[in-house]
Amino acid sequence: VQRSKLRSHAITYNAAISACEKCGQWQQALGLLAAMPSKELLPNAITYHSAIAACGRAEQWQRALSLLARLHSARVRTDAITYNAGISACTKGDAWRKALDFLGSMQSSTVLPNITSYNISIGACARGEGWLQATTLLAAMQCLDLQPDEVAYNAAIIACEFGEKVAAGLRRELICQKIPSSTMRPSLQSLREGIVAAAPSTHV
């Protein structure tokens, strides 16, 4: 009976932390997480995911990183969804290199990155003007048999807009050759951004 009651309380805490995440109340989410041990409740992957997502919404990427470290030290089994929340937190906090660190830590663990992991990471590169990293990630997806979707191509194209003049060849290759017309029809937004990215740079 006691075990069932504790499980019920844990579900209640998880629901409350999730609600805090949706409302952007990251301090309250972390407060609830911190209070769980005193109630003899063990946070699980769902708990940490909601707390990390709450930090991400508030652009508190440092706290998201800290939570992921705590998750590992507690040996809580995690999945791509939790890692993706961490990558997203870094993206919203303009810490795009940290987002790539998150992705790299996934590759060195037993959690395999999925299409969403790469989409968020490429988007982070676009925000940080990391065109070379974005195109590298796009190629890595194909090597891992993860078919890039429109989100990935759009983000990579945007990242390439910020490339130096020497990147013109890479940008043209991305626009003209990498998008598989047989499996995907780029949106008008993709085409517009592609034309801008492929145009010769006027910067010295």
XYZ file of N, CA, C and O in Angstrom:
816
model
N 0.830 -1.200 0.000
C 0.000 0.000 0.000
C 0.870 1.257 0.000
O 0.615 2.214 -0.722
N 1.928 1.228 0.862
C 2.831 2.377 0.945
C 3.510 2.645 -0.395
O 3.640 3.791 -0.818
N 3.937 1.560 -1.053
C 4.598 1.708 -2.346
C 3.644 2.301 -3.376
O 4.022 3.155 -4.171
N 2.400 1.863 -3.346
C 1.406 2.389 -4.281
C 1.152 3.868 -4.021
O 0.995 4.658 -4.959
N 1.139 4.250 -2.736
C 0.914 5.647 -2.388
C 2.075 6.516 -2.863
O 1.869 7.625 -3.385
N 3.309 6.003 -2.686
C 4.483 6.759 -3.129
C 4.476 6.932 -4.651
O 4.827 7.990 -5.166
N 4.079 5.869 -5.353
C 4.012 5.956 -6.811
C 2.992 7.002 -7.233
O 3.208 7.770 -8.160
N 1.885 7.051 -6.527
C 0.843 8.040 -6.828
C 1.350 9.454 -6.582
O 1.099 10.370 -7.373
N 2.096 9.633 -5.490
C 2.653 10.952 -5.188
C 3.673 11.364 -6.257
O 3.741 12.543 -6.640
N 4.485 10.393 -6.732
C 5.482 10.692 -7.757
C 4.801 11.154 -9.040
O 5.263 12.097 -9.702
N 3.705 10.499 -9.393
C 2.959 10.890 -10.591
C 2.420 12.309 -10.429
O 2.438 13.107 -11.373
N 1.966 12.627 -9.223
C 1.438 13.967 -8.955
C 2.535 15.016 -9.112
O 2.316 16.072 -9.716
N 3.725 14.721 -8.589
C 4.844 15.655 -8.714
C 5.241 15.831 -10.177
O 5.512 16.941 -10.632
N 5.281 14.729 -10.902
C 5.634 14.808 -12.321
C 4.636 15.668 -13.086
O 5.015 16.477 -13.947
N 3.365 15.502 -12.772
C 2.330 16.293 -13.434
C 2.475 17.771 -13.087
O 2.306 18.649 -13.950
N 2.813 18.046 -11.826
C 2.975 19.437 -11.401
C 4.181 20.082 -12.079
O 4.126 21.238 -12.523
N 5.285 19.337 -12.178
C 6.489 19.867 -12.837
C 6.220 20.092 -14.320
O 6.644 21.092 -14.900
N 5.482 19.178 -14.933
C 5.113 19.342 -16.338
C 4.249 20.578 -16.539
O 4.422 21.313 -17.515
N 3.336 20.813 -15.603
C 2.487 22.002 -15.689
C 3.319 23.275 -15.560
O 3.087 24.263 -16.264
N 4.319 23.235 -14.673
C 5.220 24.389 -14.518
C 5.986 24.647 -15.809
O 6.189 25.801 -16.208
N 6.391 23.570 -16.459
C 7.124 23.705 -17.724
C 6.265 24.396 -18.772
O 6.708 25.316 -19.468
N 5.017 23.990 -18.871
C 4.117 24.564 -19.876
C 3.792 26.030 -19.579
O 3.476 26.799 -20.489
N 3.854 26.396 -18.298
C 3.547 27.782 -17.904
C 4.793 28.655 -17.814
O 4.702 29.838 -17.473
N 5.953 28.069 -18.096
C 7.191 28.836 -18.045
C 7.687 29.127 -16.637
O 8.487 30.047 -16.438
N 7.233 28.365 -15.662
C 7.629 28.590 -14.273
C 8.767 27.640 -13.893
O 8.590 26.668 -13.157
N 9.962 27.947 -14.387
C 11.081 27.034 -14.187
C 11.539 26.983 -12.735
O 11.986 25.918 -12.257
N 11.443 28.098 -12.003
C 11.856 28.076 -10.596
C 10.979 27.125 -9.785
O 11.481 26.348 -8.960
N 9.683 27.171 -10.047
C 8.768 26.284 -9.336
C 9.032 24.827 -9.707
O 8.943 23.932 -8.860
N 9.346 24.595 -10.985
C 9.640 23.230 -11.428
C 10.859 22.676 -10.698
O 10.848 21.535 -10.206
N 11.908 23.484 -10.579
C 13.112 23.035 -9.883
C 12.851 22.884 -8.390
O 13.432 22.002 -7.732
N 11.996 23.735 -7.849
C 11.646 23.615 -6.438
C 10.947 22.304 -6.138
O 11.231 21.633 -5.137
N 10.020 21.918 -7.003
C 9.321 20.649 -6.834
C 10.281 19.465 -6.969
O 10.192 18.493 -6.205
N 11.185 19.565 -7.928
C 12.169 18.498 -8.113
C 13.039 18.349 -6.874
O 13.311 17.230 -6.419
N 13.469 19.470 -6.315
C 14.327 19.442 -5.130
C 13.596 18.896 -3.906
O 14.222 18.316 -3.000
N 12.282 19.068 -3.877
C 11.499 18.630 -2.717
C 11.179 17.137 -2.730
O 10.805 16.574 -1.690
N 11.346 16.480 -3.835
C 10.942 15.080 -3.946
C 11.682 14.144 -2.991
O 11.051 13.302 -2.344
N 13.025 14.258 -2.863
C 13.722 13.337 -1.946
C 13.218 13.418 -0.505
O 13.154 12.392 0.195
N 12.844 14.627 -0.050
C 12.351 14.767 1.321
C 11.019 14.054 1.517
O 10.613 13.768 2.653
N 10.335 13.769 0.408
C 9.063 13.039 0.447
C 9.274 11.550 0.141
O 8.310 10.817 -0.082
N 10.557 11.145 0.120
C 10.929 9.766 -0.208
C 10.481 9.383 -1.620
O 10.105 8.240 -1.886
N 10.549 10.371 -2.509
C 10.187 10.144 -3.908
C 11.424 10.258 -4.777
O 12.222 11.181 -4.616
N 11.591 9.322 -5.683
C 12.739 9.338 -6.581
C 12.337 9.908 -7.934
O 11.431 9.370 -8.590
N 12.998 10.982 -8.374
C 12.712 11.518 -9.722
C 13.065 10.478 -10.781
O 14.055 9.749 -10.647
N 12.269 10.421 -11.830
C 12.562 9.510 -12.929
C 12.829 10.303 -14.206
O 12.955 11.534 -14.167
N 12.926 9.610 -15.318
C 13.245 10.270 -16.586
C 12.193 11.323 -16.947
O 12.520 12.397 -17.469
N 10.921 11.028 -16.642
C 9.850 11.981 -16.946
C 10.028 13.253 -16.121
O 9.856 14.368 -16.627
N 10.393 13.082 -14.859
C 10.612 14.234 -13.980
C 11.693 15.137 -14.530
O 11.528 16.357 -14.641
N 12.835 14.526 -14.857
C 13.973 15.304 -15.350
C 13.668 15.937 -16.703
O 14.065 17.072 -16.970
N 12.976 15.201 -17.553
C 12.641 15.753 -18.865
C 11.813 17.027 -18.724
O 12.091 18.047 -19.374
N 10.805 16.980 -17.858
C 9.946 18.154 -17.669
C 10.728 19.318 -17.073
O 10.545 20.478 -17.473
N 11.619 19.023 -16.123
C 12.415 20.073 -15.498
C 13.392 20.691 -16.492
O 13.578 21.923 -16.536
N 14.017 19.851 -17.308
C 14.952 20.353 -18.329
C 14.204 21.197 -19.352
O 14.673 22.258 -19.771
N 13.034 20.726 -19.757
C 12.220 21.482 -20.718
C 11.798 22.825 -20.135
O 11.750 23.840 -20.844
N 11.487 22.846 -18.834
C 11.109 24.101 -18.178
C 12.272 25.088 -18.213
O 12.077 26.283 -18.482
N 13.469 24.605 -17.972
C 14.654 25.464 -18.044
C 14.888 25.944 -19.476
O 15.291 27.086 -19.702
N 14.609 25.063 -20.423
C 14.787 25.428 -21.825
C 13.870 26.550 -22.245
O 14.281 27.481 -22.950
N 12.622 26.497 -21.806
C 11.669 27.560 -22.148
C 12.126 28.914 -21.625
O 11.866 29.951 -22.231
N 12.822 28.884 -20.484
C 13.273 30.128 -19.860
C 14.702 30.484 -20.264
O 15.286 31.413 -19.701
N 15.253 29.740 -21.235
C 16.618 29.973 -21.723
C 17.652 29.800 -20.615
O 18.711 30.429 -20.623
N 17.349 28.919 -19.683
C 18.270 28.614 -18.580
C 19.064 27.357 -18.941
O 18.952 26.306 -18.310
N 19.900 27.477 -19.989
C 20.574 26.285 -20.493
C 21.608 25.742 -19.511
O 21.865 24.530 -19.469
N 22.215 26.617 -18.703
C 23.189 26.130 -17.720
C 22.519 25.197 -16.722
O 23.088 24.163 -16.337
N 21.319 25.570 -16.286
C 20.585 24.719 -15.351
C 20.154 23.418 -16.018
O 20.104 22.363 -15.374
N 19.845 23.482 -17.306
C 19.486 22.262 -18.035
C 20.672 21.304 -18.086
O 20.513 20.089 -17.892
N 21.857 21.852 -18.313
C 23.064 21.026 -18.324
C 23.295 20.391 -16.961
O 23.670 19.212 -16.852
N 23.081 21.178 -15.912
C 23.258 20.670 -14.555
C 22.288 19.535 -14.256
O 22.657 18.521 -13.639
N 21.061 19.687 -14.719
C 20.064 18.640 -14.503
C 20.430 17.355 -15.240
O 20.240 16.249 -14.715
N 20.948 17.495 -16.452
C 21.336 16.305 -17.203
C 22.484 15.587 -16.498
O 22.524 14.349 -16.451
N 23.433 16.360 -15.928
C 24.536 15.759 -15.179
C 24.003 15.016 -13.950
O 24.459 13.905 -13.634
N 23.023 15.617 -13.259
C 22.418 14.961 -12.101
C 21.705 13.682 -12.511
O 21.748 12.663 -11.802
N 21.063 13.738 -13.646
C 20.354 12.565 -14.157
C 21.316 11.407 -14.357
O 21.038 10.262 -13.991
N 22.492 11.713 -14.926
C 23.490 10.670 -15.160
C 24.055 10.134 -13.851
O 24.236 8.922 -13.684
N 24.357 11.057 -12.918
C 24.941 10.625 -11.644
C 23.959 9.773 -10.845
O 24.368 8.893 -10.077
N 22.663 10.026 -11.024
C 21.642 9.235 -10.340
C 21.335 7.941 -11.086
O 20.527 7.132 -10.626
N 21.982 7.774 -12.244
C 21.804 6.577 -13.064
C 20.342 6.361 -13.458
O 19.835 5.240 -13.463
N 19.704 7.467 -13.745
C 18.324 7.389 -14.227
C 18.355 7.068 -15.722
O 19.061 7.730 -16.489
N 17.622 6.088 -16.117
C 17.590 5.702 -17.526
C 16.907 6.797 -18.331
O 15.791 7.218 -17.999
N 17.566 7.247 -19.364
C 17.015 8.342 -20.160
C 16.834 7.919 -21.607
O 17.154 6.795 -21.986
N 16.336 8.850 -22.415
C 16.087 8.559 -23.820
C 16.355 9.804 -24.650
O 16.773 10.845 -24.130
N 16.112 9.694 -25.934
C 16.386 10.812 -26.844
C 15.534 12.029 -26.520
O 15.964 13.165 -26.730
N 14.343 11.811 -25.998
C 13.450 12.936 -25.698
C 14.073 13.865 -24.666
O 14.042 15.095 -24.802
N 14.684 13.286 -23.629
C 15.318 14.101 -22.589
C 16.525 14.840 -23.144
O 16.719 16.034 -22.873
N 17.356 14.146 -23.930
C 18.501 14.807 -24.553
C 18.042 15.932 -25.483
O 18.648 17.002 -25.514
N 16.988 15.674 -26.229
C 16.490 16.698 -27.152
C 16.027 17.946 -26.406
O 16.185 19.068 -26.891
N 15.462 17.731 -25.214
C 15.050 18.867 -24.393
C 16.274 19.688 -23.994
O 16.231 20.923 -23.955
N 17.374 19.011 -23.698
C 18.608 19.707 -23.352
C 19.194 20.462 -24.537
O 19.652 21.604 -24.389
N 19.184 19.833 -25.702
C 19.674 20.499 -26.912
C 18.837 21.735 -27.200
O 19.358 22.806 -27.529
N 17.519 21.588 -27.056
C 16.616 22.711 -27.294
C 16.872 23.846 -26.305
O 16.821 25.025 -26.677
N 17.170 23.503 -25.057
C 17.458 24.526 -24.050
C 18.678 25.350 -24.448
O 18.695 26.576 -24.307
N 19.703 24.684 -24.954
C 20.910 25.388 -25.396
C 20.623 26.253 -26.616
O 21.158 27.356 -26.749
N 19.772 25.761 -27.493
C 19.416 26.522 -28.690
C 18.711 27.816 -28.321
O 19.033 28.896 -28.826
N 17.745 27.720 -27.408
C 16.987 28.899 -27.001
C 17.852 29.874 -26.216
O 17.569 31.065 -26.157
N 18.913 29.355 -25.598
C 19.818 30.218 -24.854
C 20.991 30.703 -25.676
O 21.941 31.271 -25.141
N 20.939 30.461 -26.995
C 21.998 30.876 -27.915
C 23.353 30.264 -27.558
O 24.398 30.853 -27.831
N 23.327 29.091 -26.963
C 24.566 28.374 -26.644
C 24.697 27.204 -27.616
O 24.640 26.037 -27.231
N 24.866 27.550 -28.902
C 24.780 26.519 -29.932
C 25.912 25.500 -29.851
O 25.729 24.326 -30.174
N 27.071 25.920 -29.383
C 28.164 24.950 -29.250
C 27.859 23.937 -28.144
O 28.241 22.768 -28.242
N 27.193 24.389 -27.091
C 26.781 23.474 -26.038
C 25.730 22.491 -26.562
O 25.677 21.337 -26.133
N 24.887 22.968 -27.478
C 23.900 22.081 -28.093
C 24.602 20.940 -28.824
O 24.185 19.780 -28.752
N 25.699 21.267 -29.503
C 26.462 20.232 -30.199
C 27.135 19.288 -29.208
O 27.300 18.096 -29.491
N 27.518 19.825 -28.040
C 28.087 18.965 -26.997
C 27.040 17.953 -26.530
O 27.350 16.785 -26.281
N 25.802 18.416 -26.387
C 24.705 17.532 -26.014
C 24.570 16.409 -27.037
O 24.438 15.238 -26.690
N 24.575 16.792 -28.305
C 24.438 15.801 -29.370
C 25.605 14.809 -29.315
O 25.418 13.605 -29.465
N 26.809 15.334 -29.097
C 27.978 14.465 -29.005
C 27.900 13.508 -27.833
O 28.315 12.341 -27.943
N 27.365 13.975 -26.706
C 27.241 13.098 -25.543
C 26.239 11.983 -25.797
O 26.369 10.880 -25.255
N 25.256 12.257 -26.632
C 24.320 11.201 -27.011
C 25.036 10.117 -27.796
O 24.860 8.919 -27.554
N 25.883 10.546 -28.723
C 26.577 9.600 -29.591
C 27.565 8.736 -28.816
O 27.908 7.637 -29.238
N 28.045 9.255 -27.661
C 28.994 8.490 -26.854
C 28.291 7.662 -25.780
O 28.950 6.971 -25.001
N 26.971 7.744 -25.726
C 26.205 6.970 -24.752
C 25.404 5.895 -25.476
O 25.608 5.630 -26.655
N 24.501 5.292 -24.756
C 23.674 4.247 -25.372
C 22.413 4.813 -25.998
O 21.597 4.067 -26.534
N 22.246 6.139 -25.922
C 21.065 6.791 -26.500
C 21.414 7.273 -27.908
O 22.311 8.094 -28.092
N 20.699 6.784 -28.884
C 20.977 7.164 -30.261
C 20.216 8.432 -30.643
O 19.016 8.539 -30.372
N 20.891 9.390 -31.277
C 20.190 10.599 -31.745
C 19.160 10.222 -32.803
O 19.371 9.300 -33.599
N 18.054 10.935 -32.828
C 17.057 10.713 -33.857
C 16.972 11.948 -34.765
O 17.773 12.877 -34.635
N 16.026 11.947 -35.672
C 15.902 13.069 -36.606
C 15.675 14.376 -35.859
O 16.245 15.418 -36.197
N 14.857 14.325 -34.809
C 14.603 15.535 -34.023
C 15.885 16.067 -33.389
O 16.103 17.279 -33.348
N 16.740 15.163 -32.902
C 18.014 15.575 -32.301
C 18.835 16.384 -33.295
O 19.385 17.448 -32.952
N 18.916 15.883 -34.522
C 19.699 16.577 -35.548
C 19.011 17.852 -36.014
O 19.675 18.862 -36.267
N 17.689 17.817 -36.123
C 16.974 19.026 -36.550
C 17.219 20.183 -35.588
O 17.493 21.315 -36.001
N 17.112 19.890 -34.288
C 17.326 20.937 -33.285
C 18.766 21.418 -33.318
O 19.047 22.623 -33.220
N 19.704 20.486 -33.476
C 21.122 20.839 -33.490
C 21.474 21.692 -34.709
O 22.232 22.670 -34.598
N 20.942 21.327 -35.866
C 21.192 22.120 -37.068
C 20.569 23.502 -36.913
O 21.143 24.518 -37.320
N 19.382 23.555 -36.293
C 18.755 24.844 -36.016
C 19.604 25.695 -35.090
O 19.696 26.919 -35.252
N 20.258 25.046 -34.121
C 21.149 25.774 -33.210
C 22.329 26.360 -33.977
O 22.741 27.498 -33.731
N 22.855 25.586 -34.912
C 23.963 26.078 -35.749
C 23.524 27.271 -36.577
O 24.291 28.224 -36.776
N 22.291 27.227 -37.065
C 21.780 28.332 -37.871
C 21.712 29.614 -37.039
O 22.069 30.694 -37.511
N 21.278 29.488 -35.799
C 21.198 30.660 -34.924
C 22.584 31.189 -34.578
O 22.759 32.382 -34.349
N 23.563 30.281 -34.545
C 24.916 30.696 -34.196
C 25.820 30.932 -35.390
O 27.027 31.086 -35.243
N 25.230 30.946 -36.595
C 25.973 31.162 -37.836
C 27.042 30.087 -38.050
O 28.079 30.331 -38.670
N 26.770 28.884 -37.543
C 27.712 27.775 -37.713
C 27.392 26.966 -38.954
O 26.945 25.825 -38.868
N 27.622 27.591 -40.129
C 27.225 26.940 -41.387
C 27.997 25.653 -41.636
O 27.450 24.675 -42.145
N 29.290 25.622 -41.268
C 30.087 24.424 -41.517
C 29.589 23.267 -40.657
O 29.441 22.135 -41.135
N 29.301 23.551 -39.396
C 28.778 22.508 -38.513
C 27.416 22.025 -38.975
O 27.112 20.830 -38.903
N 26.595 22.949 -39.477
C 25.251 22.575 -39.946
C 25.329 21.612 -41.121
O 24.626 20.592 -41.151
N 26.176 21.921 -42.088
C 26.291 21.044 -43.259
C 26.949 19.714 -42.888
O 26.626 18.678 -43.468
N 27.841 19.734 -41.894
C 28.456 18.493 -41.426
C 27.414 17.593 -40.772
O 27.391 16.377 -40.997
N 26.539 18.188 -39.974
C 25.482 17.411 -39.331
C 24.512 16.849 -40.358
O 24.023 15.721 -40.224
N 24.245 17.623 -41.397
C 23.351 17.157 -42.454
C 23.940 15.920 -43.129
O 23.236 14.943 -43.389
N 25.239 15.961 -43.384
C 25.910 14.803 -43.996
C 25.932 13.620 -43.031
O 25.765 12.463 -43.443
N 26.107 13.908 -41.728
C 26.140 12.837 -40.733
C 24.806 12.109 -40.665
O 24.766 10.880 -40.498
N 23.716 12.835 -40.813
C 22.398 12.208 -40.805
C 22.288 11.166 -41.909
O 21.799 10.053 -41.688
N 22.747 11.532 -43.079
C 22.650 10.622 -44.217
C 23.537 9.402 -44.020
O 23.179 8.297 -44.413
N 24.692 9.592 -43.374
C 25.583 8.463 -43.098
C 24.956 7.492 -42.105
O 25.260 6.302 -42.114
N 24.089 8.022 -41.235
C 23.424 7.193 -40.223
C 22.066 6.685 -40.699
O 21.277 6.163 -39.909
N 21.794 6.867 -42.000
C 20.520 6.433 -42.585
C 19.329 7.158 -41.965
O 18.228 6.606 -41.869
N 19.554 8.402 -41.530
C 18.465 9.254 -41.070
C 18.178 10.249 -42.188
O 18.983 11.134 -42.457
N 17.058 10.080 -42.867
C 16.739 10.935 -44.000
C 16.398 12.343 -43.527
O 15.409 12.544 -42.824
N 17.209 13.340 -43.875
C 16.879 14.723 -43.485
C 15.524 15.129 -44.046
O 15.188 14.804 -45.180
N 14.756 15.840 -43.236
C 13.456 16.319 -43.696
C 13.530 17.813 -44.006
O 14.603 18.412 -43.998
N 12.384 18.396 -44.288
C 12.349 19.804 -44.682
C 12.884 20.710 -43.574
O 13.538 21.721 -43.847
N 12.624 20.336 -42.330
C 13.109 21.139 -41.196
C 14.630 21.201 -41.207
O 15.234 22.267 -41.033
N 15.266 20.053 -41.428
C 16.729 19.995 -41.437
C 17.304 20.817 -42.583
O 18.262 21.588 -42.393
N 16.722 20.667 -43.775
C 17.236 21.409 -44.928
C 17.027 22.914 -44.760
O 17.910 23.714 -45.069
N 15.867 23.295 -44.267
C 15.618 24.723 -44.057
C 16.634 25.324 -43.098
O 17.180 26.416 -43.328
N 16.891 24.616 -41.995
C 17.832 25.118 -40.994
C 19.243 25.197 -41.571
O 19.980 26.167 -41.324
N 19.636 24.182 -42.341
C 20.973 24.189 -42.936
C 21.120 25.322 -43.951
O 22.176 25.974 -44.031
N 20.079 25.568 -44.711
C 20.106 26.656 -45.694
C 20.264 27.997 -44.989
O 21.057 28.847 -45.395
N 19.508 28.188 -43.908
C 19.614 29.435 -43.147
C 21.025 29.599 -42.594
O 21.602 30.687 -42.621
N 21.604 28.500 -42.085
C 22.962 28.559 -41.550
C 23.954 28.962 -42.635
O 24.886 29.737 -42.392
N 23.731 28.449 -43.846
C 24.643 28.749 -44.948
C 24.548 30.196 -45.404
O 25.483 30.720 -46.017
N 23.441 30.844 -45.131
C 23.320 32.254 -45.483
C 24.383 33.096 -44.775
O 24.780 34.146 -45.261
N 24.837 32.605 -43.622
C 25.803 33.359 -42.843
C 27.243 32.966 -43.156
O 28.170 33.475 -42.541
N 27.426 32.027 -44.107
C 28.765 31.567 -44.446
C 29.589 32.638 -45.141
O 29.069 33.575 -45.726
N 30.900 32.488 -45.061
C 31.782 33.417 -45.757
C 31.728 33.161 -47.257
O 31.154 32.181 -47.726
N 32.357 34.023 -48.011
C 32.321 33.931 -49.469
C 32.887 32.602 -49.956
O 32.432 32.049 -50.957
N 33.871 32.059 -49.238
C 34.490 30.807 -49.653
C 33.520 29.637 -49.554
O 33.790 28.557 -50.064
N 32.378 29.843 -48.884
C 31.413 28.760 -48.724
C 30.413 28.696 -49.860
O 29.517 27.865 -49.844
N 30.564 29.556 -50.871
C 29.573 29.619 -51.941
C 29.392 28.271 -52.627
O 28.271 27.860 -52.929
N 30.496 27.558 -52.875
C 30.402 26.254 -53.522
C 29.623 25.261 -52.688
O 28.780 24.524 -53.191
N 29.899 25.251 -51.388
C 29.174 24.359 -50.497
C 27.695 24.691 -50.469
O 26.839 23.809 -50.477
N 27.380 25.969 -50.456
C 25.992 26.387 -50.397
C 25.244 25.961 -51.651
O 24.123 25.481 -51.596
N 25.889 26.139 -52.805
C 25.230 25.751 -54.057
C 24.997 24.236 -54.080
O 23.971 23.760 -54.549
N 25.998 23.481 -53.586
C 25.844 22.028 -53.564
C 24.684 21.636 -52.662
O 23.891 20.761 -52.998
N 24.575 22.293 -51.529
C 23.488 22.004 -50.603
C 22.137 22.253 -51.250
O 21.221 21.437 -51.170
N 22.019 23.402 -51.931
C 20.732 23.775 -52.518
C 20.400 22.915 -53.731
O 19.280 22.431 -53.880
N 21.374 22.713 -54.594
C 21.104 22.098 -55.898
C 21.161 20.571 -55.898
O 20.519 19.943 -56.728
N 21.957 19.984 -54.989
C 22.166 18.549 -55.067
C 21.645 17.763 -53.877
O 21.198 16.634 -54.025
N 21.660 18.350 -52.706
C 21.379 17.568 -51.514
C 19.902 17.341 -51.241
O 19.529 16.381 -50.592
N 19.039 18.236 -51.712
C 17.614 18.049 -51.455
C 17.059 17.025 -52.441
O 17.053 17.266 -53.645
N 16.646 15.851 -51.972
C 16.170 14.787 -52.868
C 14.772 15.073 -53.394
O 13.785 14.885 -52.700
N 14.676 15.541 -54.610
C 13.383 15.933 -55.172
C 12.425 14.756 -55.283
O 11.217 14.943 -55.311
N 12.958 13.543 -55.344
C 12.082 12.382 -55.487
C 11.356 12.046 -54.192
O 10.326 11.375 -54.204
N 11.879 12.512 -53.060
C 11.266 12.171 -51.778
C 10.738 13.375 -51.027
O 10.038 13.229 -50.045
N 11.079 14.590 -51.470
C 10.679 15.774 -50.730
C 10.502 16.937 -51.676
O 11.313 17.143 -52.572
N 9.468 17.691 -51.475
C 9.263 18.907 -52.243
C 9.481 20.088 -51.299
O 8.698 20.307 -50.387
N 10.564 20.837 -51.499
C 10.839 21.953 -50.591
C 9.700 22.964 -50.598
O 9.040 23.179 -51.606
N 9.471 23.579 -49.451
C 8.439 24.596 -49.342
C 8.884 25.866 -50.057
O 10.053 26.023 -50.399
N 7.941 26.770 -50.258
C 8.289 28.063 -50.851
C 9.311 28.782 -49.992
O 10.191 29.479 -50.505
N 9.196 28.597 -48.673
C 10.169 29.220 -47.773
C 11.554 28.643 -48.025
O 12.553 29.360 -48.055
N 11.648 27.322 -48.228
C 12.935 26.688 -48.527
C 13.534 27.265 -49.798
O 14.721 27.582 -49.866
N 12.705 27.371 -50.821
C 13.200 27.854 -52.104
C 13.657 29.304 -52.001
O 14.699 29.681 -52.553
N 12.879 30.123 -51.277
C 13.269 31.523 -51.118
C 14.603 31.635 -50.398
O 15.497 32.353 -50.821
N 14.731 30.865 -49.301
C 15.976 30.913 -48.540
C 17.130 30.318 -49.351
O 18.272 30.757 -49.249
N 16.811 29.304 -50.166
C 17.848 28.699 -50.980
C 18.412 29.670 -52.010
O 19.615 29.714 -52.238
N 17.540 30.448 -52.615
C 17.988 31.427 -53.599
C 18.892 32.463 -52.940
O 19.938 32.836 -53.468
N 18.504 32.909 -51.738
C 19.327 33.891 -51.019
C 20.684 33.293 -50.670
O 21.720 33.918 -50.830
N 20.672 32.039 -50.171
C 21.921 31.422 -49.750
C 22.859 31.127 -50.899
O 24.069 31.232 -50.783
N 22.286 30.731 -52.045
C 23.129 30.365 -53.177
C 23.676 31.571 -53.930
O 24.626 31.447 -54.703
N 23.100 32.725 -53.687
C 23.573 33.926 -54.390
C 24.974 34.267 -53.951
O 25.340 34.108 -52.784
N 25.841 34.742 -54.876
C 27.206 35.122 -54.515
C 27.202 36.186 -53.446
O 26.379 37.102 -53.468
N 28.112 36.043 -52.485
C 28.198 37.023 -51.405
C 28.762 38.326 -51.901
O 29.657 38.359 -52.733
N 28.247 39.445 -51.368
C 28.742 40.753 -51.762
C 29.699 41.311 -50.726
O 30.206 42.415 -50.870
N 29.923 40.523 -49.640
C 30.818 40.996 -48.594
C 32.269 40.734 -48.972
O 32.570 39.707 -49.578
N 33.141 41.589 -48.597
C 34.568 41.414 -48.896
C 35.168 40.499 -47.848
O 34.905 40.680 -46.684
